[in-house]
Structures are given as C-alpha cells and as structure tokens.
Amino acid sequence: MRVTMIGAGYVGLVSAACFADFGHEVSCIDKDAHRVAALNRSEVPIFEPGLSELVENNVRQGRLEFAVEATGIDRTDTVFIAVGTPSRRGDGYADLSFVYQAVREIAPLLAPGTVVVTKSTVPVGTGDEIERILREKRPGVDLQTVSNPEFLREGAAIQDFKHPDRIVVGTDDARARAVLAEIYRPLYLNAAPIMYVSRRTAELIKYASNAFLATKITFINEIADLCELVGADVQDIALGMGLDNRIGGKFLHAGPGFGGSCFPKDMAALIKTAHDHGTQLRVVETVAAVNEQRKRAMARKVAAALGGSVRGKIIAVLGLTFKPNTDDTRDSPAFPLIMALQDLGAAVRSYDPAGMEQAKPALPSVTYCTSSYAAAEGADAVVIVTEWEQFRALDFDRLRSVMAQPVIVDLRNVYRPDEMLRANFRYVSVGRA
Ligand code: UDX
C-alpha cells in the first residue's frame, strides 16, 4: 500500500517507520526542511529506543522517504494526519488548527478514493469537520475520513505499534475499513485485535482510555498517602488489587503524579468536550486537579524528610523527564517539585541522562551536573523523581561519601526500605512505612 504521513513528529515518525517496516511504501511530509533533510540522512531528531535503526533500514531499502512538499500524494492510498494537537493556550481546548490546515492543503491534491485517517488525538466530532472540509474543497469526490487513534507510550512506542493491545478503526464505510485492514494486515495476522466502530466512538475511545489510566494512577497515589498515615504498604496493596483480573496490575505504581505530553493535555480537552455538551466528567476533573496538586506537594515530602524545612539546604534531584527512556520533559512532575523546593529556600542541583537541555530554559537557576554523584555533591538529600535504569543501582557508599547528610527521598519506590536501612540512609519513599 502507498501511505502518506503528514507530520514527522513523535507519532508520525514512529508510525511512518513502522508502516514502512511492514512493507508499505511510505512518504512522510513535514514543513520543517531541516528536520526532513536530517531524516533523509537517517538522523532521527527524537529520543526513542530503536527508532533510528528502523528509520535507517527503511530509508536504505527505499520504502521510507521524507519530504517537505506532498508530491506524489495524488497516487497515495491513504493519508494519515499526525500533526500536533497541543492544548490551546489559556483554555485547555485541543488546538486543531494544524489538523485543519493540513486537510485544507492536501484536499485539492487527493485522488478519488483516498482514505484520510486521523492519528492525532482529536476531540470527538473532529472527523465530521474534516469530512466537511473535504466535501467543500472536493464536491462530489469520494474521499473517506477515518479515525485511527494511536496508543503509543514514549520509550516503548515501536513495541506498542508492533504489538498493540488493539487497533481501533472508526468509520462506517466498508471500503475504508478494508483499506485500513490491509494496512494493518501484518499485525492482525499476529492476532492483534482490530475493532471497527463509528468514527466518533473511535475518537472517544482514545480519550476515555487515557483518562482511565490517569485515574488508576491518581487512585493509587491517594491510597499511597493513606498508607503512609496508617502504616500500610502501597506496593503490596497494588499487587493485591492487581491480581484481581477485573482490576489488572498495570498503572498502579504510586509516584509523584503523572506527566507527559498526553495525559494532562488530553484530560483537559476531554473535560472541555463534556462541558461543551452540557455535562461534566466529575471523576476526570477531580483526577486532573488532584494530580496537579500532588506534583508540588512532593516538595513538602522532601522538607519533612529533612526535619520540616529545606531552607538553606542543597537538594539533588535525579531525573527531569516525565518518565525514563525519553528526553521529553513536558508536564514532568520534576518541574513543579523543583520550583516548589526553590520557593521554599533550597538550592537545587540535578542530573538527568537525556532531559537537561530541555529543562534549562524553564529552570535556569538549577545547577546541572554530569552524573548522579556530581549532583549529590554536598547535598542534604537526593530525590529520585524519574526511574531511569541508572538510578536503580546507585553506589550507596560513593553517594554517602559526597553528600552532606545521607537522606534519600525515592518518589518512584525503586529501592527497598530494608536495604536502605542497611546502607545507613534515612529513606523516605511513597506509600511505604
Ligand atoms: C500515554 C499512554 O500510555 C499512551 O497510550 C498514549 O497514547 C499517550 O499517553 P506516555 O505519556 O508516553 O503514554 O506515558 P505512560 O507510560 O503512559 O506514562 C504517563 C505518566 O504516568 C508518566 O508520568 C508515568 O511516570 C506515570 N505513571 C504511569 C505512574 O505514575 N504510575 C504508573 O503506574 C504508570
């Protein structure tokens, strides 16, 4: 099949490379000429394990190309739209201007029968508007509009693309369904479930899934707070709950609050959609509010570990990205935590394997270091915010020898309280005695 991907951002690039790897002929279009030139040299501008190799192989084998202009789009079977839908400044609505602009630009070029697919996360009803634009620009021409949301986790995106829990295809048109089935055929031969639903249903499945996962995290975070007050262990509780098949064990890891480019923005957009339709998603609203407060509240936990105050203290923050194996710091819990620590009078040093450059503009008064041990120099406490692999096996003797006092606040529960006791650290974690 011939596939055109509009947008060489995170979702577009991963999807384009994976489709090419399935054997399709993929052309990926992006307005950023520097990015396109770099990608044609197989230089991948984002941090995603395995992506560089995948792009390089498929470019070399001639199945994947990058371009600024959508030449050849008149011969394509499908156009996937994978441009950004950021939160609109100030009001939380998803900004759909890039989506609609892309549709307006491609509409005059498409051959009859082309299937236009939204991969970008778009509010329910966006497909209807895309269809309207296509009809207006190409009256009487058969162009189908389908919703096919992505469920890719950063850091595991290729695995998620190639081994999905499900593929959701939103359209009532039989031919469009057949085209999408053909594109995903390598996956459903591997028994990946493909479900056909209406377009609006597909759009909402994406938001409902993200909101539910965020709810699970926030639920266990609040249980963790209660555990600390009553002397229970949140990890055993998550295990005990998760063994119930109706609940499932995933996304029950207590921590400093969820972040990233999707959950916070998608929840804000979902809440707005509900308001626009005269209803309220009260659970989702509460989850968003509780999570927002939690990130900053983690600074009080650090203060408590140091006897009540961080004024004049040096705090080493390990981890700036919202999760490991990415360089993405968007909505990372580390940012509000660091700002709160600074507001409370602490000096902050930090190390992150991939996110320091992105953090610098927003957090200019942090001292950025070259390793965990360099960050810990003279520190009154080390705070683990992101569970990078290299923070899971710290050399405790070395750490203690450079710190002003041996205190670790582990916001991801990567260590066990008994081993930290043996290592002579004052150790505070999340939801554990
Ligand atoms: C998410 C969804 O998982 C993906 O399906 C969607 O398409 C995009 O958004 P991503 O943002 O990459 O993916 O990260 P994810 O692994 O889901 O983690 C999101 C946040 O939740 C991170 O800050 C993570 O640390 C936090 N989290 C996750 C927890 O605090 N506890 C958990 O148990 C799981």
Short mmCIF file of C-alpha atoms and ligand atoms in Angstrom, two decimals:
data_model
loop_
_atom_site.label_atom_id
_atom_site.label_comp_id
_atom_site.label_asym_id
_atom_site.label_seq_id
_atom_site.Cartn_x
_atom_site.Cartn_y
_atom_site.Cartn_z
CA MET A 1 0.00 0.00 0.00
CA ARG A 2 1.04 3.60 -0.51
CA VAL A 3 0.88 5.61 2.67
CA THR A 4 1.44 9.34 3.17
CA MET A 5 2.09 10.51 6.71
CA ILE A 6 1.56 14.20 7.40
CA GLY A 7 3.81 15.19 10.29
CA ALA A 8 7.23 13.82 11.25
CA GLY A 9 6.76 14.47 14.94
CA TYR A 10 6.71 11.76 17.52
CA VAL A 11 3.60 9.88 16.41
CA GLY A 12 4.10 10.50 12.68
CA LEU A 13 7.68 9.36 12.68
CA VAL A 14 7.11 6.19 14.67
CA SER A 15 4.01 5.29 12.63
CA ALA A 16 5.71 6.04 9.29
CA ALA A 17 8.76 3.94 10.17
CA CYS A 18 6.64 1.03 11.39
CA PHE A 19 4.33 1.10 8.34
CA ALA A 20 7.41 1.08 6.10
CA ASP A 21 8.76 -1.83 8.10
CA PHE A 22 5.52 -3.72 7.38
CA GLY A 23 6.43 -3.39 3.69
CA HIS A 24 4.30 -0.38 2.71
CA GLU A 25 5.66 2.46 0.61
CA VAL A 26 5.68 5.44 2.95
CA SER A 27 6.21 9.12 2.31
CA CYS A 28 6.41 11.29 5.42
CA ILE A 29 5.74 15.01 4.94
CA ASP A 30 6.85 17.75 7.30
CA LYS A 31 7.09 21.52 6.89
CA ASP A 32 10.41 21.68 8.75
CA ALA A 33 13.03 21.46 5.97
CA HIS A 34 15.93 20.91 8.41
CA ARG A 35 14.11 18.01 10.03
CA VAL A 36 13.31 16.49 6.63
CA ALA A 37 16.90 16.81 5.42
CA ALA A 38 18.20 15.24 8.63
CA LEU A 39 15.70 12.37 8.41
CA ASN A 40 16.69 11.63 4.80
CA ARG A 41 20.22 11.20 6.18
CA SER A 42 18.63 8.85 8.78
CA GLU A 43 19.35 11.30 11.58
CA VAL A 44 16.40 11.00 13.95
CA PRO A 45 15.70 14.17 15.94
CA ILE A 46 13.83 12.49 18.80
CA PHE A 47 14.88 10.11 21.52
CA GLU A 48 13.08 6.79 21.11
CA PRO A 49 14.80 3.43 21.57
CA GLY A 50 15.08 1.51 18.27
CA LEU A 51 13.69 4.30 16.07
CA SER A 52 16.99 5.36 14.44
CA GLU A 53 17.69 1.81 13.27
CA LEU A 54 14.16 1.41 11.96
CA VAL A 55 14.29 4.69 10.01
CA GLU A 56 17.75 3.93 8.66
CA ASN A 57 16.84 0.43 7.45
CA ASN A 58 13.66 1.51 5.74
CA VAL A 59 15.19 4.59 4.12
CA ARG A 60 18.04 2.42 2.84
CA GLN A 61 15.64 -0.14 1.44
CA GLY A 62 13.69 2.60 -0.33
CA ARG A 63 10.38 2.13 1.48
CA LEU A 64 10.53 5.33 3.53
CA GLU A 65 11.19 8.87 2.36
CA PHE A 66 10.80 12.30 3.87
CA ALA A 67 9.76 15.44 2.03
CA VAL A 68 8.59 18.99 2.59
CA GLU A 69 6.17 19.00 -0.33
CA ALA A 70 3.44 16.41 -0.66
CA THR A 71 4.42 15.49 -4.21
CA GLY A 72 3.08 12.07 -5.11
CA ILE A 73 0.16 12.42 -2.72
CA ASP A 74 -2.18 12.10 -5.72
CA ARG A 75 -1.07 8.46 -6.03
CA THR A 76 -1.39 7.50 -2.37
CA ASP A 77 -3.99 5.06 -0.98
CA THR A 78 -4.16 6.70 2.45
CA VAL A 79 -3.12 9.91 4.12
CA PHE A 80 -2.51 9.73 7.86
CA ILE A 81 -2.66 13.03 9.72
CA ALA A 82 -0.23 13.01 12.61
CA VAL A 83 0.29 16.68 13.37
CA GLY A 84 0.29 18.16 16.87
CA THR A 85 -2.90 18.95 18.79
CA PRO A 86 -1.45 20.91 21.73
CA SER A 87 -3.52 22.45 24.49
CA ARG A 88 -4.73 25.83 23.30
CA ARG A 89 -3.08 28.46 25.42
CA GLY A 90 -5.29 29.54 28.26
CA ASP A 91 -8.41 27.44 27.83
CA GLY A 92 -7.41 23.76 27.68
CA TYR A 93 -9.18 23.03 24.38
CA ALA A 94 -7.18 20.97 21.89
CA ASP A 95 -5.77 23.30 19.23
CA LEU A 96 -6.91 21.78 15.94
CA SER A 97 -5.56 24.46 13.64
CA PHE A 98 -2.66 22.27 12.42
CA VAL A 99 -5.06 19.42 11.64
CA TYR A 100 -7.48 21.57 9.64
CA GLN A 101 -4.68 23.39 7.87
CA ALA A 102 -3.18 20.06 6.77
CA VAL A 103 -6.56 18.89 5.48
CA ARG A 104 -7.08 22.13 3.51
CA GLU A 105 -3.64 21.80 1.95
CA ILE A 106 -3.97 18.17 0.86
CA ALA A 107 -7.64 18.26 -0.19
CA PRO A 108 -7.10 19.61 -3.74
CA LEU A 109 -4.37 17.02 -4.43
CA LEU A 110 -6.04 13.75 -3.47
CA ALA A 111 -7.16 11.16 -5.99
CA PRO A 112 -10.76 9.95 -5.72
CA GLY A 113 -10.99 7.03 -3.29
CA THR A 114 -8.20 8.21 -0.99
CA VAL A 115 -8.78 7.43 2.68
CA VAL A 116 -7.87 10.24 5.09
CA VAL A 117 -7.05 8.97 8.57
CA THR A 118 -6.55 10.96 11.78
CA LYS A 119 -3.85 9.54 14.03
CA SER A 120 -3.51 12.75 16.00
CA THR A 121 -5.56 12.73 19.20
CA VAL A 122 -8.58 14.83 18.31
CA PRO A 123 -11.79 15.61 20.19
CA VAL A 124 -14.95 13.77 19.29
CA GLY A 125 -16.53 15.32 16.19
CA THR A 126 -13.24 16.43 14.58
CA GLY A 127 -13.64 13.78 11.87
CA ASP A 128 -17.01 15.34 10.95
CA GLU A 129 -15.33 18.71 10.41
CA ILE A 130 -12.55 17.12 8.33
CA GLU A 131 -15.20 15.44 6.21
CA ARG A 132 -16.97 18.78 5.77
CA ILE A 133 -13.74 20.48 4.62
CA LEU A 134 -13.04 17.68 2.13
CA ARG A 135 -16.60 17.92 0.73
CA GLU A 136 -16.32 21.68 0.43
CA LYS A 137 -12.96 21.53 -1.38
CA ARG A 138 -13.77 18.47 -3.50
CA PRO A 139 -17.53 18.36 -4.04
CA GLY A 140 -18.77 15.04 -5.35
CA VAL A 141 -15.41 13.25 -4.95
CA ASP A 142 -15.30 10.06 -2.86
CA LEU A 143 -12.85 10.81 -0.02
CA GLN A 144 -13.36 8.89 3.23
CA THR A 145 -12.41 10.18 6.69
CA VAL A 146 -11.42 7.62 9.34
CA SER A 147 -10.30 7.86 12.96
CA ASN A 148 -7.44 5.53 13.92
CA PRO A 149 -6.06 6.70 17.28
CA GLU A 150 -2.59 5.79 18.48
CA PHE A 151 -1.85 4.28 21.88
CA LEU A 152 1.94 4.67 21.86
CA ARG A 153 3.91 5.12 25.04
CA GLU A 154 7.05 7.18 24.70
CA GLY A 155 10.09 4.99 25.24
CA ALA A 156 8.17 1.88 24.14
CA ALA A 157 6.49 3.25 21.02
CA ILE A 158 7.81 0.73 18.48
CA GLN A 159 6.91 -2.20 20.69
CA ASP A 160 3.45 -0.67 21.21
CA PHE A 161 2.99 -0.10 17.47
CA LYS A 162 4.04 -3.60 16.50
CA HIS A 163 2.35 -5.43 19.37
CA PRO A 164 -0.77 -3.38 20.08
CA ASP A 165 -3.43 -4.47 22.57
CA ARG A 166 -5.95 -3.35 19.93
CA ILE A 167 -6.26 -1.42 16.70
CA VAL A 168 -9.25 0.93 16.64
CA VAL A 169 -10.70 1.88 13.26
CA GLY A 170 -13.52 4.41 13.29
CA THR A 171 -15.61 4.55 10.13
CA ASP A 172 -18.87 3.14 8.84
CA ASP A 173 -17.57 2.86 5.28
CA ALA A 174 -16.85 -0.71 4.18
CA ARG A 175 -14.17 0.20 1.64
CA ALA A 176 -12.30 2.41 4.11
CA ARG A 177 -12.40 -0.45 6.62
CA ALA A 178 -10.91 -2.78 4.03
CA VAL A 179 -8.10 -0.31 3.27
CA LEU A 180 -7.20 0.01 6.97
CA ALA A 181 -7.39 -3.77 7.37
CA GLU A 182 -4.89 -4.15 4.54
CA ILE A 183 -2.51 -1.60 6.08
CA TYR A 184 -2.57 -3.33 9.46
CA ARG A 185 -2.63 -6.85 8.00
CA PRO A 186 0.85 -7.80 9.27
CA LEU A 187 -0.39 -7.09 12.79
CA TYR A 188 -3.68 -8.83 12.79
CA LEU A 189 -2.10 -11.88 11.24
CA ASN A 190 -0.27 -11.84 14.60
CA ALA A 191 -3.69 -11.82 16.28
CA ALA A 192 -3.77 -8.15 17.26
CA PRO A 193 -7.49 -7.42 17.70
CA ILE A 194 -8.81 -4.88 15.22
CA MET A 195 -12.11 -3.30 16.16
CA TYR A 196 -14.38 -1.39 13.81
CA VAL A 197 -16.53 1.28 15.36
CA SER A 198 -18.10 4.57 14.38
CA ARG A 199 -15.74 7.49 13.90
CA ARG A 200 -16.98 9.38 16.94
CA THR A 201 -16.65 6.26 19.07
CA ALA A 202 -13.04 5.78 17.95
CA GLU A 203 -12.20 9.38 18.78
CA LEU A 204 -13.64 8.97 22.25
CA ILE A 205 -12.01 5.56 22.93
CA LYS A 206 -8.66 7.32 22.87
CA TYR A 207 -9.63 9.98 25.42
CA ALA A 208 -11.53 7.54 27.64
CA SER A 209 -8.51 5.20 27.71
CA ASN A 210 -6.07 7.91 28.70
CA ALA A 211 -8.44 9.35 31.29
CA PHE A 212 -8.97 5.92 32.81
CA LEU A 213 -5.23 5.19 33.02
CA ALA A 214 -4.66 8.58 34.63
CA THR A 215 -7.45 7.79 37.09
CA LYS A 216 -5.81 4.49 38.04
CA ILE A 217 -2.53 6.27 38.77
CA THR A 218 -4.20 9.00 40.79
CA PHE A 219 -6.24 6.47 42.72
CA ILE A 220 -3.16 4.54 43.83
CA ASN A 221 -1.34 7.80 44.63
CA GLU A 222 -4.09 8.74 47.08
CA ILE A 223 -4.07 5.25 48.57
CA ALA A 224 -0.29 5.69 48.98
CA ASP A 225 -0.87 8.84 51.03
CA LEU A 226 -3.27 6.92 53.25
CA CYS A 227 -0.74 4.06 53.57
CA GLU A 228 1.80 6.49 54.99
CA LEU A 229 -0.69 7.58 57.64
CA VAL A 230 -1.83 4.11 58.67
CA GLY A 231 1.42 2.17 58.24
CA ALA A 232 0.48 0.02 55.23
CA ASP A 233 2.50 -0.78 52.09
CA VAL A 234 1.11 0.58 48.81
CA GLN A 235 3.10 -1.80 46.64
CA ASP A 236 1.59 -4.83 48.33
CA ILE A 237 -1.80 -3.20 48.01
CA ALA A 238 -1.27 -2.60 44.27
CA LEU A 239 -0.24 -6.24 43.91
CA GLY A 240 -3.20 -7.45 45.95
CA MET A 241 -5.59 -5.33 43.89
CA GLY A 242 -3.94 -6.08 40.57
CA LEU A 243 -4.22 -9.85 40.93
CA ASP A 244 -7.95 -9.35 40.60
CA ASN A 245 -8.38 -9.75 36.84
CA ARG A 246 -11.17 -7.21 36.84
CA ILE A 247 -8.70 -4.58 38.05
CA GLY A 248 -5.37 -5.60 36.48
CA GLY A 249 -1.95 -4.81 37.88
CA LYS A 250 -0.74 -2.17 35.42
CA PHE A 251 -0.71 1.59 36.06
CA LEU A 252 -0.92 1.08 39.81
CA HIS A 253 2.58 2.33 40.53
CA ALA A 254 2.43 5.16 43.05
CA GLY A 255 4.70 8.11 42.42
CA PRO A 256 4.98 11.89 42.16
CA GLY A 257 1.98 12.24 39.81
CA PHE A 258 1.60 11.60 36.10
CA GLY A 259 3.04 13.91 33.46
CA GLY A 260 3.97 13.77 29.79
CA SER A 261 2.69 15.16 26.54
CA CYS A 262 -0.60 13.23 26.56
CA PHE A 263 -2.37 12.62 29.86
CA PRO A 264 -2.58 16.22 31.15
CA LYS A 265 -3.49 17.73 27.78
CA ASP A 266 -5.95 15.01 26.82
CA MET A 267 -7.75 15.21 30.14
CA ALA A 268 -8.10 18.98 29.80
CA ALA A 269 -9.53 18.54 26.30
CA LEU A 270 -11.93 15.79 27.42
CA ILE A 271 -13.22 17.95 30.25
CA LYS A 272 -13.87 20.77 27.76
CA THR A 273 -15.69 18.41 25.37
CA ALA A 274 -18.01 17.34 28.18
CA HIS A 275 -18.69 20.98 29.14
CA ASP A 276 -19.47 21.85 25.53
CA HIS A 277 -22.09 19.11 25.54
CA GLY A 278 -23.64 20.39 28.74
CA THR A 279 -22.32 17.69 31.03
CA GLN A 280 -19.48 17.18 33.47
CA LEU A 281 -16.95 14.37 33.89
CA ARG A 282 -16.51 14.86 37.60
CA VAL A 283 -14.16 11.93 38.15
CA VAL A 284 -11.86 13.16 35.37
CA GLU A 285 -11.96 16.74 36.69
CA THR A 286 -11.04 15.55 40.17
CA VAL A 287 -8.20 13.38 38.87
CA ALA A 288 -6.72 16.32 36.95
CA ALA A 289 -6.93 18.60 39.99
CA VAL A 290 -5.54 16.02 42.45
CA ASN A 291 -2.62 15.26 40.15
CA GLU A 292 -1.79 18.94 39.66
CA GLN A 293 -1.59 19.50 43.42
CA ARG A 294 0.43 16.38 44.01
CA LYS A 295 3.44 17.41 41.94
CA ARG A 296 4.14 20.47 44.07
CA ALA A 297 3.17 18.69 47.28
CA MET A 298 6.16 16.38 46.77
CA ALA A 299 8.36 19.30 47.93
CA ARG A 300 6.72 19.09 51.36
CA LYS A 301 7.66 15.43 51.48
CA VAL A 302 11.29 16.38 50.88
CA ALA A 303 11.07 19.05 53.59
CA ALA A 304 9.57 16.54 56.02
CA ALA A 305 12.46 14.14 55.35
CA LEU A 306 14.83 16.93 56.40
CA GLY A 307 13.04 17.70 59.65
CA GLY A 308 10.47 20.17 58.27
CA SER A 309 12.41 22.69 56.20
CA VAL A 310 14.64 22.85 53.12
CA ARG A 311 15.65 26.49 53.67
CA GLY A 312 19.38 26.84 53.02
CA LYS A 313 19.65 23.16 52.10
CA ILE A 314 21.06 21.64 48.92
CA ILE A 315 18.77 19.16 47.18
CA ALA A 316 19.94 16.83 44.39
CA VAL A 317 17.10 15.96 42.02
CA LEU A 318 17.73 12.84 39.92
CA GLY A 319 15.51 12.78 36.84
CA LEU A 320 13.87 15.63 34.92
CA THR A 321 11.98 13.77 32.18
CA PHE A 322 8.39 12.75 32.90
CA LYS A 323 9.44 9.10 32.72
CA PRO A 324 12.57 7.13 31.72
CA ASN A 325 13.78 6.37 28.17
CA THR A 326 12.66 9.67 26.74
CA ASP A 327 14.08 13.18 26.57
CA ASP A 328 10.59 14.61 26.99
CA THR A 329 10.14 16.91 29.96
CA ARG A 330 6.65 18.14 29.10
CA ASP A 331 4.47 18.35 32.22
CA SER A 332 7.14 16.45 34.13
CA PRO A 333 6.46 16.29 37.88
CA ALA A 334 10.11 17.26 38.39
CA PHE A 335 9.41 20.87 37.32
CA PRO A 336 6.77 21.91 39.89
CA LEU A 337 8.71 19.96 42.51
CA ILE A 338 11.94 21.86 41.78
CA MET A 339 10.16 25.22 41.65
CA ALA A 340 8.48 24.49 44.99
CA LEU A 341 11.83 23.47 46.54
CA GLN A 342 13.38 26.71 45.30
CA ASP A 343 10.40 28.71 46.62
CA LEU A 344 10.96 27.06 50.00
CA GLY A 345 14.57 28.29 50.01
CA ALA A 346 16.52 25.26 48.74
CA ALA A 347 19.34 25.24 46.20
CA VAL A 348 18.72 22.54 43.58
CA ARG A 349 21.31 20.51 41.72
CA SER A 350 20.17 18.00 39.13
CA TYR A 351 21.18 15.27 36.74
CA ASP A 352 19.14 13.56 34.01
CA PRO A 353 20.54 11.27 31.31
CA ALA A 354 18.52 12.91 28.50
CA GLY A 355 16.38 15.84 29.66
CA MET A 356 18.76 18.55 30.90
CA GLU A 357 18.86 20.69 27.76
CA GLN A 358 15.06 20.80 27.60
CA ALA A 359 14.85 21.75 31.28
CA LYS A 360 17.29 24.66 31.20
CA PRO A 361 15.01 27.40 29.81
CA ALA A 362 12.23 26.71 32.34
CA LEU A 363 14.56 26.00 35.26
CA PRO A 364 17.51 28.38 34.79
CA SER A 365 18.66 28.51 38.42
CA VAL A 366 19.25 24.78 38.80
CA THR A 367 22.87 23.57 38.82
CA TYR A 368 23.06 20.93 36.07
CA CYS A 369 25.57 18.14 36.71
CA THR A 370 27.24 15.41 34.70
CA SER A 371 26.28 12.42 36.86
CA SER A 372 24.20 11.34 39.85
CA TYR A 373 27.26 11.57 42.09
CA ALA A 374 28.19 15.04 40.84
CA ALA A 375 24.62 16.18 41.56
CA ALA A 376 24.78 14.64 45.05
CA GLU A 377 27.91 16.59 45.99
CA GLY A 378 27.25 18.50 49.21
CA ALA A 379 23.54 17.61 49.05
CA ASP A 380 21.36 17.29 52.14
CA ALA A 381 19.03 14.97 50.24
CA VAL A 382 18.90 13.07 46.97
CA VAL A 383 15.41 12.98 45.44
CA ILE A 384 14.70 10.33 42.79
CA VAL A 385 11.97 11.70 40.52
CA THR A 386 12.35 9.57 37.36
CA GLU A 387 13.06 5.84 37.47
CA TRP A 388 15.91 5.78 34.93
CA GLU A 389 17.69 2.42 34.96
CA GLN A 390 20.96 4.01 36.11
CA PHE A 391 19.26 5.40 39.26
CA ARG A 392 18.22 1.87 40.25
CA ALA A 393 21.73 0.73 41.10
CA LEU A 394 23.42 3.69 42.78
CA ASP A 395 26.66 3.05 44.65
CA PHE A 396 25.48 3.93 48.18
CA ASP A 397 28.98 4.22 49.69
CA ARG A 398 30.05 6.60 46.97
CA LEU A 399 26.83 8.59 47.32
CA ARG A 400 27.17 8.86 51.11
CA SER A 401 30.81 9.97 50.79
CA VAL A 402 29.87 13.03 48.69
CA MET A 403 26.63 14.04 50.43
CA ALA A 404 26.33 16.44 53.38
CA GLN A 405 23.87 14.02 55.01
CA PRO A 406 22.63 10.58 53.93
CA VAL A 407 18.99 11.21 53.02
CA ILE A 408 17.17 9.72 50.01
CA VAL A 409 13.64 10.61 49.01
CA ASP A 410 12.61 7.96 46.49
CA LEU A 411 9.46 9.15 44.69
CA ARG A 412 9.40 6.06 42.43
CA ASN A 413 9.96 3.37 45.05
CA VAL A 414 12.96 1.95 43.18
CA TYR A 415 14.67 0.81 46.40
CA ARG A 416 13.52 -1.34 49.30
CA PRO A 417 13.26 0.28 52.73
CA ASP A 418 15.19 -2.57 54.43
CA GLU A 419 18.17 -2.31 52.04
CA MET A 420 18.32 1.46 52.56
CA LEU A 421 18.28 0.96 56.31
CA ARG A 422 21.22 -1.44 55.98
CA ALA A 423 23.02 1.12 53.80
CA ASN A 424 22.60 3.66 56.63
CA PHE A 425 20.42 6.12 54.76
CA ARG A 426 17.43 7.99 56.07
CA TYR A 427 14.99 6.79 53.44
CA VAL A 428 11.58 8.13 52.53
CA SER A 429 9.51 6.59 49.73
CA VAL A 430 5.90 6.71 48.54
CA GLY A 431 3.21 4.85 50.45
CA ARG A 432 5.56 2.63 52.44
CA ALA A 433 6.47 2.71 56.10
C1 UDX B 1 0.43 7.68 27.42
C2 UDX B 1 -0.42 6.43 27.14
O1 UDX B 1 0.08 5.32 27.89
C3 UDX B 1 -0.42 6.13 25.65
O2 UDX B 1 -1.26 5.02 25.40
C4 UDX B 1 -0.95 7.37 24.95
O3 UDX B 1 -1.14 7.20 23.61
C5 UDX B 1 -0.05 8.55 25.22
O4 UDX B 1 -0.02 8.77 26.63
P1 UDX B 1 3.03 8.23 27.71
O5 UDX B 1 2.58 9.63 28.01
O6 UDX B 1 4.16 8.03 26.79
O7 UDX B 1 1.80 7.38 27.12
O8 UDX B 1 3.46 7.58 29.08
P2 UDX B 1 2.94 6.49 30.13
O9 UDX B 1 3.90 5.38 30.18
O10 UDX B 1 1.52 6.14 29.93
O11 UDX B 1 3.10 7.33 31.50
C6 UDX B 1 2.39 8.54 31.72
C7 UDX B 1 2.71 9.11 33.08
O12 UDX B 1 2.14 8.31 34.11
C8 UDX B 1 4.21 9.17 33.41
O13 UDX B 1 4.47 10.39 34.07
C9 UDX B 1 4.43 8.00 34.34
O14 UDX B 1 5.51 8.16 35.20
C10 UDX B 1 3.11 7.97 35.09
N1 UDX B 1 2.77 6.65 35.64
C11 UDX B 1 2.49 5.60 34.81
C12 UDX B 1 2.71 6.48 37.02
O15 UDX B 1 2.95 7.42 37.79
N2 UDX B 1 2.34 5.26 37.51
C13 UDX B 1 2.04 4.20 36.72
O16 UDX B 1 1.70 3.13 37.25
C14 UDX B 1 2.13 4.38 35.32
#
